[in-house]
Amino acid sequence: MQDWNEALVGRYGGPGPRYTSYPTAPMFHENIPNDAFSRAMDDSNQARRPLSLYAHVPFCRHVCYYCACNRIITADRALAGTYLQNLKKEIHLLASHVDKRRQVTQLHWGGGTPTYLSDAQITELVYDLARHFNLREDDRGDYAIEVDPRTVDRARLGLLRGLGFNRLSLGVQDLNPLVQQAVNRVQSFEMIRDTLGWARDFGFKSINVDLISGLPWQTEMTMARTLEQLIYLKPERISVYGYAHLPDRFKIQRQIDEAALPSPTEKIRMYVRAGRMLQQAGYRFIGMDHFALESDEMAVAQRNGLLHRNFQGYTLHGDADLLGMGVSAISQIGSLYVQNHKVLGDWQAAVEQDRLPHHKGYQLDKADLIRRDIIMKLLCDLRLDIRAFEQQWAISFQDTFADATIQWRDFADQGLVVFNDDALLITEQGRLVSRALVQPFDSYLTNRQTKGFSRII
């Protein structure tokens, strides 16, 4: 059982990358060769890797004051119609580079609010994806959609299940009415309960619930009450994200009363209390912000050394190439990252000119690939076989990571890791701050500078 040590969280819970990629997104630049994507896709097609598709739907009807996502707040449904037509153009452009025999093992719709779209628009987009890509028909893929509970009812969930979605991610954030009012996201416990119940009636095989700690008027006790209510509903996965208050970067956060925000000490207590409660309720601490029931595929994958990370977070499909579509979406094809334009007008202009709307990216070299491998193995498997790693990459571990090993010996003295000539291992205690423990292997954190990143906890 994890020892949820408040002092450890306080020491190592400062700013740091989330490592959904390495190098991380701040390293992306605009000087990517024009043919980089097509060359990467040619190599990818030859390798016959499976595919993971991500579709970004940026629209929301109501603004949540904490939000830092790329989203558009509007009640004008015509905007979504125009966006959908351009998204279909981008799908066609992407599909022209893909061997149609490659199977889509993972599909994820995010936002924004994907369920902002009408039933007809959701159906149209699924059918268009099916026309251009090899979607699974046997329900064995991971096909997920992010859902705002305020935008669905029983019939709509039935439609989503009938269209092939088999996983849901619900934005709950907090169940305390005072907190909900303070962040402009009011949704009752009964609404969440009914949504989960309907999803189970239709056979969704996994439900994820997102929470946020550090919102205005939250305390350790109010967070505990929210968790008690959610644990009663038993979603397969629960994520507890820390709120990053950055009003200079995200103007909507200026609507939040800073005086109502919990202190850093209270935030740590909230997170530690959440971790203890979830583990006692039978959830495995996967790492970072994620918890999963021991029977869930994510927990099973971690125990078997099969867990991976990509731009969608922890995933069971690390062998798949990720193709992102929609404004700001990111693709990962082998050693290439590319990101679409973040500004809607720029993304739309490119697509309307029959150009892939890529704006910037990053081409990894061998040194990047080596460091990506070690960081992802440690975050997912919590261990690294040094001898096998040296053989795989034809390197001397000690020579390549001399600076990092100095810091890891310090971590070992604190009981956070085990480090010897044969293996690196993050201990149960170290798992709590795993993001901090892999930072020494990140060559782009110059002098360990983490300015611009949110807190680890």
Coordinates of N, CA and C in Angstrom, one line a residue, residues 84-293:
L84 N -17.2 20.8 -38.5 CA -17.4 19.4 -38.9 C -17.0 19.2 -40.4
Q85 N -17.5 20.0 -41.2 CA -17.1 19.9 -42.7 C -15.6 20.0 -42.9
N86 N -15.0 20.9 -42.2 CA -13.5 21.0 -42.4 C -12.8 19.8 -41.7
L87 N -13.3 19.3 -40.6 CA -12.7 18.2 -40.0 C -12.8 17.0 -40.9
K88 N -13.9 16.8 -41.7 CA -14.0 15.7 -42.6 C -13.0 15.9 -43.8
K89 N -12.7 17.1 -44.1 CA -11.7 17.4 -45.2 C -10.3 16.9 -44.6
E90 N -10.0 17.3 -43.4 CA -8.8 16.9 -42.8 C -8.7 15.3 -42.7
I91 N -9.7 14.7 -42.3 CA -9.8 13.2 -42.3 C -9.4 12.6 -43.6
H92 N -10.0 13.2 -44.7 CA -9.7 12.7 -46.0 C -8.2 12.9 -46.4
L93 N -7.6 14.1 -46.0 CA -6.2 14.4 -46.3 C -5.3 13.4 -45.5
L94 N -5.6 13.2 -44.3 CA -4.8 12.2 -43.5 C -4.9 10.8 -44.0
A95 N -6.1 10.4 -44.3 CA -6.3 9.0 -44.8 C -5.6 8.7 -46.1
S96 N -5.4 9.8 -46.9 CA -4.6 9.5 -48.2 C -3.2 9.1 -47.9
H97 N -2.7 9.3 -46.7 CA -1.3 8.8 -46.4 C -1.3 7.5 -45.7
V98 N -2.5 6.9 -45.5 CA -2.5 5.7 -44.6 C -2.9 4.4 -45.4
D99 N -2.1 3.4 -45.2 CA -2.5 2.0 -45.7 C -3.8 1.6 -45.1
K100 N -4.8 1.4 -45.9 CA -6.1 1.1 -45.4 C -6.2 -0.2 -44.6
R101 N -5.2 -1.1 -44.7 CA -5.2 -2.3 -44.0 C -4.9 -2.1 -42.5
R102 N -4.3 -1.0 -42.2 CA -3.9 -0.8 -40.8 C -5.1 -0.6 -39.9
Q103 N -5.2 -1.3 -38.8 CA -6.4 -1.3 -38.0 C -6.3 -0.2 -36.9
V104 N -7.5 0.4 -36.7 CA -7.6 1.4 -35.6 C -7.9 0.7 -34.3
T105 N -6.9 0.6 -33.5 CA -7.1 -0.1 -32.2 C -7.6 0.9 -31.1
Q106 N -7.4 2.2 -31.3 CA -7.8 3.1 -30.3 C -8.4 4.4 -31.0
L107 N -9.5 4.9 -30.4 CA -10.1 6.1 -31.0 C -10.5 6.9 -29.8
H108 N -10.2 8.2 -29.8 CA -10.6 9.1 -28.7 C -11.1 10.4 -29.2
W109 N -12.2 10.9 -28.7 CA -12.8 12.2 -29.1 C -12.6 13.0 -27.8
G110 N -11.9 14.2 -27.9 CA -11.8 15.1 -26.8 C -12.1 16.5 -27.2
G111 N -11.9 17.4 -26.2 CA -12.3 18.8 -26.5 C -11.8 19.7 -25.4
G112 N -12.6 20.8 -25.2 CA -13.9 21.0 -25.6 C -14.9 20.0 -25.1
T113 N -16.0 19.9 -25.8 CA -17.1 19.0 -25.4 C -17.5 18.3 -26.7
P114 N -17.0 17.0 -26.9 CA -17.5 16.3 -28.1 C -19.0 16.1 -28.2
T115 N -19.6 16.0 -27.0 CA -21.1 15.8 -27.0 C -21.8 17.2 -27.2
Y116 N -21.1 18.2 -27.5 CA -21.7 19.5 -28.0 C -22.4 19.2 -29.3
L117 N -21.8 18.3 -30.1 CA -22.3 18.0 -31.4 C -23.7 17.4 -31.3
S118 N -24.5 17.5 -32.3 CA -25.9 16.9 -32.3 C -25.7 15.4 -32.5
D119 N -26.8 14.7 -32.3 CA -26.8 13.2 -32.6 C -26.4 13.0 -34.1
A120 N -27.0 13.8 -34.9 CA -26.8 13.6 -36.4 C -25.3 13.9 -36.7
Q121 N -24.7 14.9 -36.1 CA -23.3 15.3 -36.4 C -22.4 14.2 -35.8
I122 N -22.7 13.7 -34.6 CA -21.8 12.6 -34.1 C -21.9 11.4 -35.0
T123 N -23.0 11.1 -35.5 CA -23.2 9.9 -36.3 C -22.4 10.1 -37.7
E124 N -22.6 11.3 -38.2 CA -21.9 11.7 -39.5 C -20.4 11.6 -39.3
L125 N -19.8 12.0 -38.2 CA -18.4 12.0 -38.0 C -17.9 10.5 -37.9
V126 N -18.6 9.7 -37.1 CA -18.3 8.3 -37.0 C -18.3 7.6 -38.3
Y127 N -19.3 7.8 -39.1 CA -19.4 7.2 -40.4 C -18.3 7.6 -41.3
D128 N -17.9 8.9 -41.2 CA -16.9 9.4 -42.1 C -15.5 8.8 -41.7
L129 N -15.3 8.7 -40.4 CA -14.1 8.0 -40.0 C -14.0 6.5 -40.5
A130 N -15.2 5.9 -40.4 CA -15.3 4.5 -40.8 C -15.1 4.3 -42.3
R131 N -15.4 5.3 -43.1 CA -15.2 5.3 -44.6 C -13.7 5.4 -44.9
H132 N -13.0 6.1 -44.1 CA -11.6 6.4 -44.4 C -10.6 5.6 -43.7
F133 N -11.0 5.0 -42.6 CA -10.0 4.2 -41.8 C -10.6 2.8 -41.4
N134 N -9.7 1.9 -41.1 CA -10.2 0.5 -40.8 C -10.5 0.4 -39.3
L135 N -11.8 0.9 -39.0 CA -12.2 0.8 -37.6 C -12.6 -0.7 -37.3
R136 N -12.4 -1.1 -36.0 CA -12.8 -2.4 -35.6 C -14.3 -2.5 -35.5
E137 N -14.8 -3.7 -35.8 CA -16.2 -4.0 -35.7 C -16.6 -5.0 -34.6
D138 N -15.5 -5.5 -33.8 CA -15.8 -6.5 -32.9 C -15.7 -6.0 -31.4
D139 N -15.7 -4.7 -31.2 CA -15.8 -4.1 -29.8 C -14.5 -4.4 -29.0
R140 N -13.4 -4.8 -29.7 CA -12.2 -5.1 -28.9 C -11.2 -4.0 -28.9
G141 N -11.6 -2.9 -29.7 CA -10.7 -1.7 -29.6 C -11.1 -0.9 -28.4
D142 N -10.3 0.2 -28.1 CA -10.6 1.1 -27.1 C -11.1 2.4 -27.8
Y143 N -12.4 2.6 -27.8 CA -13.0 3.7 -28.5 C -13.7 4.5 -27.4
A144 N -13.1 5.7 -27.1 CA -13.6 6.5 -26.0 C -14.0 7.9 -26.5
I145 N -14.9 8.5 -25.7 CA -15.4 9.8 -25.9 C -15.5 10.5 -24.6
E146 N -15.1 11.8 -24.6 CA -15.2 12.6 -23.4 C -16.6 13.2 -23.3
V147 N -17.2 13.1 -22.2 CA -18.7 13.5 -22.1 C -18.9 14.5 -20.9
D148 N -19.6 15.6 -21.3 CA -20.1 16.5 -20.2 C -21.4 15.9 -19.8
P149 N -21.6 15.5 -18.6 CA -22.9 14.9 -18.2 C -24.1 15.8 -18.4
R150 N -23.9 17.1 -18.5 CA -25.0 18.0 -18.8 C -25.5 17.9 -20.2
T151 N -24.8 17.2 -21.1 CA -25.1 17.2 -22.5 C -25.6 15.8 -23.0
V152 N -25.8 14.9 -22.0 CA -26.3 13.5 -22.5 C -27.5 13.1 -21.6
D153 N -28.2 12.2 -22.2 CA -29.3 11.5 -21.5 C -29.2 10.0 -21.9
R154 N -30.1 9.2 -21.4 CA -30.1 7.8 -21.7 C -30.0 7.5 -23.2
A155 N -30.9 8.1 -23.9 CA -31.0 7.9 -25.4 C -29.6 8.2 -26.1
R156 N -29.0 9.3 -25.7 CA -27.8 9.7 -26.3 C -26.7 8.7 -26.0
L157 N -26.6 8.2 -24.8 CA -25.6 7.2 -24.5 C -25.8 6.0 -25.2
G158 N -27.1 5.6 -25.5 CA -27.4 4.5 -26.3 C -26.9 4.6 -27.7
L159 N -27.0 5.8 -28.2 CA -26.5 6.1 -29.6 C -25.0 6.0 -29.6
L160 N -24.3 6.6 -28.7 CA -22.9 6.5 -28.6 C -22.4 5.0 -28.6
R161 N -23.1 4.2 -27.8 CA -22.7 2.8 -27.7 C -23.0 2.1 -29.0
G162 N -24.1 2.4 -29.6 CA -24.4 1.8 -30.9 C -23.5 2.2 -32.0
L163 N -22.8 3.3 -31.9 CA -21.9 3.8 -32.9 C -20.5 3.2 -32.7
G164 N -20.3 2.4 -31.6 CA -19.0 1.8 -31.4 C -18.2 2.2 -30.2
F165 N -18.6 3.3 -29.6 CA -17.9 3.8 -28.4 C -18.1 2.8 -27.3
N166 N -17.0 2.4 -26.6 CA -17.1 1.5 -25.5 C -16.5 2.0 -24.2
R167 N -15.9 3.2 -24.2 CA -15.4 3.8 -23.0 C -15.9 5.3 -22.9
L168 N -16.1 5.7 -21.7 CA -16.5 7.1 -21.5 C -15.6 7.8 -20.5
S169 N -15.4 9.1 -20.7 CA -14.6 9.9 -19.7 C -15.5 11.0 -19.3
L170 N -15.9 11.1 -18.0 CA -16.8 12.1 -17.6 C -16.1 13.2 -16.8
G171 N -16.3 14.4 -17.2 CA -15.8 15.6 -16.4 C -16.7 15.9 -15.2
V172 N -16.3 15.5 -14.0 CA -17.0 15.8 -12.8 C -16.4 17.0 -12.1
Q173 N -15.1 16.9 -11.8 CA -14.3 18.0 -11.2 C -14.6 18.1 -9.7
D174 N -15.8 18.2 -9.3 CA -16.2 18.3 -7.8 C -17.7 18.2 -7.7
L175 N -18.1 17.7 -6.6 CA -19.6 17.5 -6.4 C -20.1 18.4 -5.3
N176 N -19.3 19.3 -4.8 CA -19.8 20.3 -3.8 C -20.4 21.4 -4.5
P177 N -21.7 21.7 -4.2 CA -22.4 22.8 -4.9 C -21.7 24.2 -4.8
L178 N -21.1 24.5 -3.7 CA -20.4 25.8 -3.6 C -19.2 25.9 -4.5
V179 N -18.5 24.8 -4.6 CA -17.3 24.7 -5.5 C -17.8 24.8 -7.0
Q180 N -18.9 24.1 -7.3 CA -19.4 24.1 -8.6 C -19.9 25.5 -9.1
Q181 N -20.5 26.2 -8.2 CA -21.0 27.5 -8.5 C -19.8 28.5 -8.7
A182 N -18.7 28.3 -8.0 CA -17.5 29.1 -8.0 C -16.8 29.0 -9.4
V183 N -16.9 27.8 -10.0 CA -16.2 27.5 -11.3 C -17.2 27.5 -12.4
N184 N -18.5 27.8 -12.2 CA -19.5 27.8 -13.2 C -19.7 26.4 -13.9
R185 N -19.7 25.4 -13.1 CA -20.0 24.1 -13.6 C -20.9 23.3 -12.6
V186 N -22.2 23.5 -12.7 CA -23.2 23.0 -11.8 C -23.7 21.7 -12.4
Q187 N -23.5 20.6 -11.7 CA -24.1 19.3 -12.1 C -24.2 18.4 -10.8
S188 N -25.4 18.0 -10.6 CA -25.7 17.3 -9.3 C -25.1 15.9 -9.3
F189 N -25.0 15.4 -8.1 CA -24.6 14.0 -7.9 C -25.6 13.0 -8.6
E190 N -26.9 13.4 -8.6 CA -27.9 12.5 -9.2 C -27.6 12.4 -10.7
M191 N -27.2 13.6 -11.3 CA -26.9 13.6 -12.7 C -25.7 12.6 -13.0
I192 N -24.7 12.7 -12.2 CA -23.5 11.8 -12.4 C -23.9 10.4 -12.2
R193 N -24.7 10.1 -11.2 CA -25.2 8.8 -10.9 C -26.0 8.2 -12.0
D194 N -26.9 9.0 -12.6 CA -27.7 8.5 -13.7 C -26.9 8.2 -14.9
T195 N -25.9 9.1 -15.2 CA -25.1 9.0 -16.4 C -24.3 7.7 -16.3
L196 N -23.7 7.4 -15.2 CA -22.9 6.2 -15.0 C -23.8 4.9 -15.1
G197 N -25.0 5.0 -14.5 CA -26.0 3.9 -14.6 C -26.4 3.6 -16.0
W198 N -26.7 4.6 -16.7 CA -27.1 4.4 -18.1 C -26.0 3.8 -18.9
A199 N -24.7 4.3 -18.7 CA -23.6 3.8 -19.4 C -23.4 2.3 -19.1
R200 N -23.6 1.9 -17.9 CA -23.4 0.5 -17.6 C -24.6 -0.3 -18.2
D201 N -25.8 0.2 -18.2 CA -26.9 -0.5 -18.9 C -26.6 -0.8 -20.3
F202 N -25.9 0.1 -21.0 CA -25.6 -0.1 -22.4 C -24.2 -0.9 -22.6
G203 N -23.6 -1.3 -21.6 CA -22.4 -2.1 -21.7 C -21.1 -1.4 -22.0
F204 N -21.0 -0.1 -21.6 CA -19.7 0.5 -21.7 C -18.7 -0.2 -20.8
K205 N -17.6 -0.6 -21.3 CA -16.7 -1.5 -20.6 C -15.8 -0.8 -19.6
S206 N -15.6 0.5 -19.7 CA -14.8 1.3 -18.7 C -15.3 2.7 -18.7
I207 N -15.4 3.2 -17.5 CA -15.8 4.6 -17.3 C -14.7 5.3 -16.5
N208 N -14.2 6.5 -17.0 CA -13.2 7.3 -16.3 C -13.9 8.5 -15.8
V209 N -13.6 9.0 -14.6 CA -14.1 10.2 -14.0 C -13.0 11.1 -13.7
D210 N -13.0 12.4 -14.2 CA -12.0 13.4 -13.9 C -12.4 14.2 -12.7
L211 N -11.5 14.4 -11.8 CA -11.7 15.4 -10.7 C -10.5 16.4 -10.7
I212 N -10.8 17.5 -10.1 CA -9.7 18.5 -10.0 C -9.6 18.9 -8.5
S213 N -8.4 19.0 -8.0 CA -8.1 19.4 -6.6 C -7.5 20.8 -6.7
G214 N -7.8 21.6 -5.7 CA -7.3 23.0 -5.7 C -8.2 24.1 -6.2
L215 N -9.5 23.7 -6.4 CA -10.5 24.7 -6.9 C -11.0 25.6 -5.7
P216 N -11.6 26.7 -6.0 CA -12.0 27.6 -5.0 C -13.0 26.9 -4.0
W217 N -12.9 27.2 -2.7 CA -13.7 26.7 -1.7 C -13.5 25.2 -1.4
Q218 N -12.6 24.5 -2.1 CA -12.4 23.1 -1.8 C -11.5 23.1 -0.5
T219 N -11.8 22.0 0.3 CA -11.0 21.7 1.5 C -10.7 20.2 1.5
E220 N -9.9 19.8 2.4 CA -9.7 18.3 2.5 C -11.0 17.6 2.8
M221 N -11.8 18.2 3.6 CA -13.1 17.5 4.0 C -14.1 17.5 2.8
T222 N -14.2 18.6 2.0 CA -15.1 18.6 0.9 C -14.6 17.7 -0.2
M223 N -13.3 17.6 -0.4 CA -12.8 16.6 -1.3 C -13.1 15.2 -0.9
A224 N -13.0 14.9 0.4 CA -13.3 13.6 0.9 C -14.7 13.2 0.6
R225 N -15.6 14.2 0.8 CA -17.0 13.9 0.6 C -17.3 13.6 -0.9
T226 N -16.7 14.4 -1.8 CA -16.8 14.1 -3.2 C -16.4 12.7 -3.5
L227 N -15.2 12.3 -3.0 CA -14.7 11.0 -3.2 C -15.6 9.9 -2.7
E228 N -16.1 10.1 -1.5 CA -17.1 9.1 -0.9 C -18.2 8.9 -1.9
Q229 N -18.8 9.9 -2.5 CA -19.9 9.8 -3.4 C -19.5 9.0 -4.7
L230 N -18.3 9.4 -5.2 CA -17.8 8.7 -6.4 C -17.4 7.3 -6.2
I231 N -16.8 7.0 -5.1 CA -16.4 5.6 -4.8 C -17.6 4.7 -4.7
Y232 N -18.7 5.3 -4.2 CA -20.0 4.5 -4.1 C -20.4 4.1 -5.5
L233 N -20.1 5.0 -6.5 CA -20.5 4.7 -7.9 C -19.6 3.8 -8.6
K234 N -18.4 3.7 -8.1 CA -17.3 2.7 -8.5 C -17.0 2.8 -10.0
P235 N -16.6 4.0 -10.5 CA -16.1 4.0 -11.9 C -14.8 3.3 -12.0
E236 N -14.5 2.7 -13.2 CA -13.3 1.9 -13.3 C -12.0 2.7 -13.1
R237 N -12.0 4.0 -13.5 CA -10.8 4.8 -13.4 C -11.2 6.2 -12.9
I238 N -10.3 6.7 -12.0 CA -10.5 8.1 -11.5 C -9.2 8.8 -11.7
S239 N -9.3 10.0 -12.2 CA -8.1 10.9 -12.3 C -8.3 12.1 -11.4
V240 N -7.3 12.5 -10.7 CA -7.3 13.6 -9.8 C -6.2 14.6 -10.2
Y241 N -6.7 15.6 -11.0 CA -5.7 16.6 -11.5 C -5.6 17.8 -10.6
G242 N -4.4 18.3 -10.5 CA -4.2 19.5 -9.7 C -4.5 20.8 -10.5
Y243 N -5.3 21.7 -10.0 CA -5.7 22.9 -10.6 C -4.5 23.9 -10.7
A244 N -4.1 24.4 -11.8 CA -3.1 25.3 -12.0 C -3.7 26.7 -12.3
H245 N -3.6 27.6 -11.3 CA -4.2 28.9 -11.4 C -3.2 29.9 -12.2
L246 N -3.4 30.1 -13.4 CA -2.6 30.9 -14.3 C -3.4 32.0 -15.0
P247 N -3.9 32.9 -14.3 CA -4.8 33.9 -14.9 C -4.2 34.8 -16.0
D248 N -2.8 34.9 -15.9 CA -2.1 35.7 -16.9 C -2.2 35.0 -18.3
R249 N -2.1 33.7 -18.3 CA -2.2 32.9 -19.5 C -3.6 32.6 -19.9
F250 N -4.5 32.3 -19.0 CA -5.8 31.9 -19.3 C -6.8 32.9 -18.7
K251 N -7.2 33.8 -19.5 CA -8.0 35.0 -19.0 C -9.3 34.6 -18.2
I252 N -9.9 33.5 -18.6 CA -11.1 33.1 -18.0 C -10.9 32.8 -16.5
Q253 N -9.7 32.4 -16.1 CA -9.4 32.1 -14.7 C -9.5 33.3 -13.9
R254 N -9.5 34.5 -14.5 CA -9.7 35.7 -13.7 C -11.0 35.8 -13.0
Q255 N -12.0 35.0 -13.5 CA -13.3 34.9 -12.9 C -13.3 34.2 -11.5
I256 N -12.2 33.6 -11.2 CA -12.1 32.8 -10.0 C -11.5 33.8 -8.9
D257 N -12.2 33.7 -7.7 CA -11.7 34.5 -6.6 C -10.5 33.9 -5.9
E258 N -9.4 34.5 -6.1 CA -8.1 33.9 -5.6 C -8.1 33.7 -4.1
A259 N -8.9 34.6 -3.4 CA -9.0 34.4 -1.9 C -9.7 33.1 -1.5
A260 N -10.4 32.5 -2.4 CA -11.2 31.3 -2.1 C -10.4 30.1 -2.4
L261 N -9.2 30.2 -3.1 CA -8.4 29.1 -3.4 C -7.7 28.5 -2.2
P262 N -7.6 27.2 -2.1 CA -7.0 26.5 -1.0 C -5.5 26.8 -1.0
S263 N -4.9 26.8 0.2 CA -3.4 27.1 0.3 C -2.7 25.9 -0.3
P264 N -1.4 26.1 -0.6 CA -0.6 24.9 -1.1 C -0.6 23.8 -0.1
T265 N -0.5 24.1 1.2 CA -0.5 23.0 2.2 C -1.9 22.2 2.2
E266 N -2.9 23.0 2.0 CA -4.3 22.3 2.0 C -4.4 21.5 0.7
K267 N -3.8 21.9 -0.4 CA -3.9 21.2 -1.6 C -3.1 19.8 -1.5
I268 N -2.0 19.9 -0.8 CA -1.3 18.6 -0.6 C -2.1 17.7 0.3
R269 N -2.7 18.2 1.3 CA -3.6 17.4 2.2 C -4.7 16.8 1.4
M270 N -5.3 17.6 0.5 CA -6.4 17.1 -0.3 C -6.0 15.9 -1.2
Y271 N -4.8 16.1 -1.8 CA -4.3 15.0 -2.7 C -4.0 13.8 -1.9
V272 N -3.3 13.9 -0.8 CA -2.9 12.8 0.0 C -4.2 12.1 0.5
R273 N -5.2 12.8 1.0 CA -6.4 12.2 1.4 C -7.1 11.4 0.3
A274 N -7.1 12.0 -0.9 CA -7.7 11.4 -2.0 C -7.0 10.0 -2.3
G275 N -5.6 10.1 -2.4 CA -4.9 8.9 -2.6 C -5.2 7.8 -1.7
R276 N -5.2 8.1 -0.4 CA -5.4 7.1 0.6 C -6.8 6.5 0.5
M277 N -7.8 7.4 0.3 CA -9.2 6.9 0.2 C -9.4 6.0 -1.1
L278 N -8.8 6.3 -2.2 CA -8.9 5.5 -3.4 C -8.2 4.2 -3.2
Q279 N -7.1 4.2 -2.7 CA -6.4 2.9 -2.5 C -7.1 2.0 -1.5
Q280 N -7.7 2.5 -0.5 CA -8.5 1.8 0.5 C -9.7 1.2 -0.2
A281 N -10.2 1.9 -1.2 CA -11.4 1.5 -1.9 C -11.1 0.5 -3.0
G282 N -9.9 0.1 -3.2 CA -9.5 -0.9 -4.2 C -9.0 -0.4 -5.5
Y283 N -8.6 0.9 -5.5 CA -8.0 1.5 -6.7 C -6.5 1.4 -6.7
R284 N -5.9 1.0 -7.8 CA -4.4 1.0 -7.9 C -3.9 2.4 -8.3
F285 N -2.9 2.8 -7.6 CA -2.3 4.1 -8.0 C -1.4 3.8 -9.2
I286 N -1.8 4.2 -10.4 CA -1.1 4.0 -11.6 C 0.1 4.9 -11.7
G287 N 0.0 6.1 -11.3 CA 1.0 7.1 -11.3 C 0.5 8.4 -11.6
M288 N 1.2 9.5 -11.2 CA 0.8 10.9 -11.5 C -0.6 11.1 -10.9
D289 N -1.6 11.3 -11.7 CA -2.9 11.6 -11.3 C -3.9 10.5 -11.4
H290 N -3.5 9.3 -11.8 CA -4.4 8.3 -12.3 C -4.5 7.1 -11.3
F291 N -5.8 6.7 -11.2 CA -6.1 5.5 -10.3 C -7.0 4.6 -11.1
A292 N -6.9 3.3 -11.0 CA -7.8 2.3 -11.7 C -8.0 1.2 -10.7
L293 N -9.2 0.6 -10.8 CA -9.6 -0.6 -10.1 C -8.6 -1.7 -10.5

